[in-house]
Amino acid sequence: MDINDPQLMRSIIMDHYQYPRNRRECHDHDCKSVHMNSESCIDDIMVYVKLDHGVIKDFRFTGQACTISTASTSILSELVKGKTLDEAKHIIMEYRKMVNLESFDAETLEEAIAFSNIGKQANRIKCALIGWDALSQIIAESEE
Amino acid sequence: MDINDPQLMRSIIMDHYQYPRNRRECHDHDCKSVHMNSESCIDDIMVYVKLDHGVIKDFRFTGQACTISTASTSILSELVKGKTLDEAKHIIMEYRKMVNLESFDAETLEEAIAFSNIGKQANRIKCALIGWDALSQIIAESEE
Amino acid sequence: MLDLNHIRAQFPILKTKMSGKPLIYFDNAATTLKPQSVINDVTRILSSQSVNIHRGDYQLSYDISNEYEEARVSVAKFINADVNEIVFTSGATEGLNAIAYGLEHHLNEGDVILTTHTDHASNLLPWIEVAKRRKAKIEYFKLTEEGRIDLSKLDQALHSKVKFITLVHVSNVLGFINPVEDIIKMAHQRNMVVILDGAQSVAHIKMDVKALDVDFLAWSGHKMCSPTGVGVLYGKKEWLEQLKSIKLGGGSNAQFNEQGEVILKSVPTRFEAGTPAIESTIALKSALQFLDSVGMHHIHEHEVILKNHFLSKIQDFKHITVYNPSTDTGIVIFNVEGIFAQDAAAYLSSHGIAVRAGNHCAKLIHHVIGVTETLRASFYVYNTIDEVDHLVEVLRDITLEKCVDLYI
Amino acid sequence: MLDLNHIRAQFPILKTKMSGKPLIYFDNAATTLKPQSVINDVTRILSSQSVNIHRGDYQLSYDISNEYEEARVSVAKFINADVNEIVFTSGATEGLNAIAYGLEHHLNEGDVILTTHTDHASNLLPWIEVAKRRKAKIEYFKLTEEGRIDLSKLDQALHSKVKFITLVHVSNVLGFINPVEDIIKMAHQRNMVVILDGAQSVAHIKMDVKALDVDFLAWSGHKMCSPTGVGVLYGKKEWLEQLKSIKLGGGSNAQFNEQGEVILKSVPTRFEAGTPAIESTIALKSALQFLDSVGMHHIHEHEVILKNHFLSKIQDFKHITVYNPSTDTGIVIFNVEGIFAQDAAAYLSSHGIAVRAGNHCAKLIHHVIGVTETLRASFYVYNTIDEVDHLVEVLRDITLEKCVDLYI
Ligand SMILES: Cc1ncc(COP(=O)(O)O)c(C=O)c1O
Ligand SMILES: Cc1ncc(COP(=O)(O)O)c(C=O)c1O
């Protein structure tokens, strides 16, 4: 994927915003959920994660959110489903580097590289992280 | 009395401050009392007035107060004792004129003319009126 | 017509830019801009008179205490109240809380507090709390389809269990002016107390509390050209005296002793414990002078002209949905099809235009308009037709692609 | 030694006059003066960034929200707290009320709240009120003859019924620094909660809430070189979460519905309902930078030098009685024989000197010093030995005649 192709990057975001993947509830008893809403963003989303023996079996989300929040969470859902916690943590770490405008491993992030410039728009960074922060939180709690 | 004699005026105020007249409580059932304290003054005084058939039979006061409040209330007590309500109202009216730097009848005010310049010190006007306001209030209530 | 050049020249912020474009400020329902006279007051006080009030122990303190009390006189005149009916607060939220908690002791089990779905969290939440504590009930006025109070259902709504009616005078989302004259008249016939949230009304339409006969009114200074940190709670004298003071401390008491016997000062001082926002309160007077110099009637008229212009210009835009087309004021809420409100707001920001996105703290509003998130443009006295036209142009061409392009 | 020229140059008010004489400001316990950096913040925001916070819908709002949160970070660093333990209030009085009312639900009949006779009305009155409501009891620390907490009676004072200990850190009348380390240590061994009124301490002595292990601390910005209208409530995270929020409204809730179910936001946002004093809060950061630039240790040292100088100069004055000769800070209270405090203050004012007269809102203090009305001179970082000398000279010659002569 060419990170310097703005048309491609835009189409990734729009596609995930207009047709978000894994946007549905999960009320299984083994589905952990976390409610995220940010001060600087009117977003209000629920993230549901099903873990099984150190593997992310399912990742879903629901709620009202902006393009950046919705698309970034949708992309995340595809990226981490089926991954081990360690793999997921690695992906999240690389993503955080990217969002902070540090150098990162584009390979690992796949479509998430569409947000490689979000760090320049400080006021939307939180939106780009909302789903990712939720997953970090669930992983951290599972490891306590 | 010579209103232009500062030494005389000063000695009146100091005398009434250091030896206030009628400074004692009154707990007779026919003694009306009112508690005065002003925002701009740390004064805190109680005024007691005994009325009988339209005549001020007694006027007393107690409390912590500054020179201006104490002396002006002490002078007032001597001025109005034994006077009819109408006479007292006239005295109060002339006093208010003086304090507002309008022309007034010096004769009526006797020693109270010591405060003829208080109106130039806006921040102490309330002190010079505290006892007088109390009496006005008691008279007004008695006439309701 | 207003002399807009003269008005705009008084607001230094209107000479600044946002995102490199001249600032077009349409978030007036959130807070208004400040005229130079207000800024000067604050700067002057901080620079040469920054002492505490309420004591004439020295000249500076005496002077600043006087200015503080003059602000009270100005506010009283502005809404036609008596000066001792004006309590200074830190804002509408504190004022509305002070009313709800302060009247709590009048509530008995089963009593009803009547309000609306369009009310602001700062008015609803305190009443929800005290209602819970007293086992009282919150009920909501029936609204017409567009979200106005249904006057035909008023008689039913004001039933015998209703004790307090608390409602927003002008909704900060729908921009409707509630028919408070009718409500107050009927309420008083039934011995009910009426509390108005004036956050969006006092700076926008002429307010006369005596003519209106309202019992309580609270609003914020910052929404009427003043600095932040100051608000006003008006209460009819007899009702202020019924209000329990919930913030206690220095300045509010005349006396207290070790046995816990407390004598509070008289109204309104009793409610003003502690050091207030002195500069902001004094500057409120200059803000009122500015509003008076324009004239409240002209301000409202001007807002309506801008709003009508905006609505007529966008009425053919298929991609824009307006939720309050019959708004009575300068507040318009809308959405762009397929674009989340905050994305649209961010796009407008990149063109120098400030509008608000969200639920505007009126979280029951979805009962009325069916959606939770909207864009809100709110016009005020210094806005121009040109600025509105600029908003219209940007909205004409807005697309999801363009919104997304800000981030790639 | 402090570079007083450099410090004084930052306070424009020090170039002004009162009663035609250069202003000598010794009413620092009432409020402090403001440095230019603080004034500039307020002017800048009002002139070019006067928008509301808490939303990043447009660039200006995003920027000002950030500055607001940066102020929180600064405050947290200043007292060594975590950033989410810092709640912005309108002042010490609001903060102290929020603590008392917010902990009310933890009080049961017979519980004891321990405090002192030297406490300020803003700390005593809220507790007197909640104690009444919960049938709890207020008790007072035993004091030594000069008015210090008697450490030998501590064990007795902290008996098993005591639940909350709330006390002034530095008395605004006596200037004593209370032995809070000892009290907190012993209190925590007995599972008691300790609340400090830091109105006179945070701007005067280095504060480290972690080292001190205090549970709550409240103070005002205006007493630490900031504008009025802002204060801080610090609470340990676990205790803030136990505190019931008593001011509800916009911004404090994440969600609520028609059924009255309310979900509040997390700590500290939950406590910050409504539009806060934005300019004042942001300016607090510059105030802290000023204090840090001088160094808290030097500030305290300087106050003590001035106070000692004053006391040594007046010690032979037979007509002056000092009530707190062993004061630990820059606060000295005294009276002139035969002259009521307010008259003496007015006389000093005519010489350009600002001191306070009265009971200083500590209305139980007469239990300690035997009098209700005193003069208070309170020194701060920008005061000089020369200024103190001037006060001494005026006091040397003060007579009742001279005081009265102001009015004739
Ligand atoms: C010890 C103490 N506590 C509380 C307060 C109240 O502070 P504020 O008036 O800023 O709310 C003061 C100020 O007078 C004080 O000195
Ligand atoms: C209708 C209404 N009520 C109350 C408020 C609260 O005002 P403040 O935030 O100034 O306390 C607002 C402001 O958003 C409002 O629009």
Short mmCIF file of N, CA and C in Angstrom, two decimals, chain B residues 74-138:
data_model
loop_
_atom_site.label_atom_id
_atom_site.label_comp_id
_atom_site.label_asym_id
_atom_site.label_seq_id
_atom_site.Cartn_x
_atom_site.Cartn_y
_atom_site.Cartn_z
N SER B 74 -24.11 57.82 70.06
CA SER B 74 -24.17 58.40 71.39
C SER B 74 -24.83 59.79 71.35
N ILE B 75 -24.40 60.59 70.40
CA ILE B 75 -24.98 61.93 70.25
C ILE B 75 -26.46 61.82 69.94
N LEU B 76 -26.79 60.92 69.05
CA LEU B 76 -28.20 60.70 68.71
C LEU B 76 -29.03 60.38 69.95
N SER B 77 -28.47 59.53 70.80
CA SER B 77 -29.22 59.10 71.98
C SER B 77 -29.62 60.30 72.84
N GLU B 78 -28.69 61.23 72.96
CA GLU B 78 -29.00 62.42 73.77
C GLU B 78 -29.99 63.34 73.08
N LEU B 79 -29.83 63.40 71.75
CA LEU B 79 -30.68 64.31 70.97
C LEU B 79 -32.15 63.92 71.00
N VAL B 80 -32.41 62.62 70.96
CA VAL B 80 -33.81 62.21 70.73
C VAL B 80 -34.55 61.79 72.00
N LYS B 81 -33.82 61.59 73.06
CA LYS B 81 -34.52 61.13 74.27
C LYS B 81 -35.51 62.19 74.72
N GLY B 82 -36.76 61.77 74.91
CA GLY B 82 -37.78 62.70 75.35
C GLY B 82 -38.49 63.43 74.20
N LYS B 83 -37.99 63.26 72.99
CA LYS B 83 -38.61 63.93 71.86
C LYS B 83 -39.80 63.13 71.32
N THR B 84 -40.72 63.83 70.66
CA THR B 84 -41.81 63.13 69.99
C THR B 84 -41.25 62.50 68.72
N LEU B 85 -42.02 61.58 68.15
CA LEU B 85 -41.56 60.93 66.93
C LEU B 85 -41.39 61.96 65.82
N ASP B 86 -42.29 62.91 65.75
CA ASP B 86 -42.16 63.93 64.70
C ASP B 86 -40.89 64.75 64.87
N GLU B 87 -40.62 65.13 66.12
CA GLU B 87 -39.38 65.87 66.37
C GLU B 87 -38.15 65.02 65.98
N ALA B 88 -38.18 63.75 66.37
CA ALA B 88 -37.06 62.87 66.06
C ALA B 88 -36.89 62.73 64.55
N LYS B 89 -38.01 62.59 63.85
CA LYS B 89 -37.91 62.45 62.40
C LYS B 89 -37.31 63.70 61.76
N HIS B 90 -37.67 64.84 62.35
CA HIS B 90 -37.10 66.08 61.82
C HIS B 90 -35.59 66.12 62.04
N ILE B 91 -35.17 65.74 63.22
CA ILE B 91 -33.73 65.72 63.52
C ILE B 91 -33.00 64.77 62.56
N ILE B 92 -33.58 63.60 62.39
CA ILE B 92 -32.94 62.61 61.50
C ILE B 92 -32.85 63.16 60.08
N MET B 93 -33.91 63.82 59.66
CA MET B 93 -33.92 64.37 58.30
C MET B 93 -32.80 65.40 58.11
N GLU B 94 -32.69 66.29 59.10
CA GLU B 94 -31.64 67.32 59.00
C GLU B 94 -30.26 66.67 58.99
N TYR B 95 -30.12 65.65 59.80
CA TYR B 95 -28.83 64.95 59.88
C TYR B 95 -28.48 64.31 58.54
N ARG B 96 -29.48 63.67 57.93
CA ARG B 96 -29.22 63.04 56.64
C ARG B 96 -28.82 64.08 55.60
N LYS B 97 -29.47 65.24 55.64
CA LYS B 97 -29.10 66.31 54.71
C LYS B 97 -27.62 66.66 54.91
N MET B 98 -27.24 66.82 56.18
CA MET B 98 -25.86 67.20 56.48
C MET B 98 -24.88 66.16 55.95
N VAL B 99 -25.20 64.91 56.23
CA VAL B 99 -24.31 63.82 55.82
C VAL B 99 -24.20 63.75 54.30
N ASN B 100 -25.27 64.15 53.62
CA ASN B 100 -25.23 64.18 52.16
C ASN B 100 -24.67 65.49 51.62
N LEU B 101 -24.10 66.28 52.53
CA LEU B 101 -23.47 67.54 52.16
C LEU B 101 -24.45 68.55 51.57
N GLU B 102 -25.73 68.42 51.94
CA GLU B 102 -26.71 69.44 51.55
C GLU B 102 -26.78 70.47 52.69
N SER B 103 -27.50 71.57 52.45
CA SER B 103 -27.61 72.55 53.54
C SER B 103 -28.58 72.01 54.59
N PHE B 104 -28.33 72.37 55.84
CA PHE B 104 -29.10 71.77 56.93
C PHE B 104 -29.21 72.79 58.06
N ASP B 105 -30.06 72.47 58.99
CA ASP B 105 -30.28 73.36 60.13
C ASP B 105 -29.38 72.97 61.29
N ALA B 106 -28.29 73.70 61.47
CA ALA B 106 -27.28 73.37 62.48
C ALA B 106 -27.89 73.40 63.89
N GLU B 107 -28.78 74.31 64.11
CA GLU B 107 -29.44 74.48 65.40
C GLU B 107 -30.02 73.14 65.90
N THR B 108 -30.82 72.55 65.02
CA THR B 108 -31.51 71.30 65.35
C THR B 108 -30.54 70.19 65.75
N LEU B 109 -29.36 70.18 65.10
CA LEU B 109 -28.49 69.01 65.24
C LEU B 109 -27.57 69.07 66.44
N GLU B 110 -27.46 70.26 67.04
CA GLU B 110 -26.61 70.40 68.21
C GLU B 110 -25.24 69.75 68.00
N GLU B 111 -24.83 68.87 68.93
CA GLU B 111 -23.48 68.30 68.81
C GLU B 111 -23.27 67.45 67.55
N ALA B 112 -24.36 67.00 66.95
CA ALA B 112 -24.23 66.15 65.77
C ALA B 112 -23.56 66.88 64.61
N ILE B 113 -23.47 68.18 64.69
CA ILE B 113 -22.79 68.91 63.61
C ILE B 113 -21.30 68.55 63.55
N ALA B 114 -20.82 67.86 64.56
CA ALA B 114 -19.44 67.40 64.50
C ALA B 114 -19.19 66.53 63.26
N PHE B 115 -20.28 66.00 62.71
CA PHE B 115 -20.12 65.13 61.53
C PHE B 115 -20.42 65.86 60.23
N SER B 116 -20.32 67.17 60.26
CA SER B 116 -20.70 67.92 59.07
C SER B 116 -19.80 67.65 57.87
N ASN B 117 -18.61 67.13 58.11
CA ASN B 117 -17.72 66.83 56.98
C ASN B 117 -17.62 65.35 56.63
N ILE B 118 -18.36 64.55 57.34
CA ILE B 118 -18.23 63.10 57.12
C ILE B 118 -18.61 62.73 55.69
N GLY B 119 -19.49 63.52 55.08
CA GLY B 119 -19.93 63.24 53.71
C GLY B 119 -18.79 63.26 52.71
N LYS B 120 -17.68 63.88 53.08
CA LYS B 120 -16.53 63.90 52.17
C LYS B 120 -15.75 62.60 52.24
N GLN B 121 -16.01 61.82 53.26
CA GLN B 121 -15.34 60.52 53.42
C GLN B 121 -16.37 59.45 53.15
N ALA B 122 -16.61 59.22 51.86
CA ALA B 122 -17.71 58.35 51.47
C ALA B 122 -17.68 57.00 52.20
N ASN B 123 -16.47 56.53 52.45
CA ASN B 123 -16.38 55.19 53.04
C ASN B 123 -16.80 55.13 54.50
N ARG B 124 -17.06 56.29 55.13
CA ARG B 124 -17.49 56.22 56.52
C ARG B 124 -18.92 56.72 56.73
N ILE B 125 -19.57 57.10 55.65
CA ILE B 125 -20.93 57.62 55.79
C ILE B 125 -21.84 56.61 56.49
N LYS B 126 -21.67 55.35 56.08
CA LYS B 126 -22.52 54.31 56.68
C LYS B 126 -22.31 54.23 58.19
N CYS B 127 -21.07 54.44 58.62
CA CYS B 127 -20.80 54.40 60.05
C CYS B 127 -21.56 55.54 60.76
N ALA B 128 -21.54 56.71 60.12
CA ALA B 128 -22.19 57.87 60.73
C ALA B 128 -23.71 57.72 60.76
N LEU B 129 -24.21 56.74 60.01
CA LEU B 129 -25.67 56.59 59.92
C LEU B 129 -26.19 55.38 60.67
N ILE B 130 -25.30 54.54 61.14
CA ILE B 130 -25.75 53.21 61.60
C ILE B 130 -26.81 53.32 62.70
N GLY B 131 -26.57 54.17 63.71
CA GLY B 131 -27.55 54.31 64.80
C GLY B 131 -28.81 55.02 64.31
N TRP B 132 -28.59 55.97 63.44
CA TRP B 132 -29.70 56.76 62.91
C TRP B 132 -30.62 55.91 62.04
N ASP B 133 -30.01 55.05 61.25
CA ASP B 133 -30.81 54.13 60.44
C ASP B 133 -31.62 53.20 61.33
N ALA B 134 -31.00 52.78 62.43
CA ALA B 134 -31.70 51.88 63.35
C ALA B 134 -32.94 52.58 63.91
N LEU B 135 -32.77 53.82 64.32
CA LEU B 135 -33.92 54.55 64.87
C LEU B 135 -34.99 54.75 63.80
N SER B 136 -34.58 55.12 62.59
CA SER B 136 -35.55 55.29 61.51
C SER B 136 -36.37 54.02 61.33
N GLN B 137 -35.67 52.91 61.38
CA GLN B 137 -36.34 51.63 61.16
C GLN B 137 -37.37 51.36 62.27
N ILE B 138 -36.97 51.62 63.50
CA ILE B 138 -37.88 51.37 64.62
C ILE B 138 -39.09 52.31 64.54
#
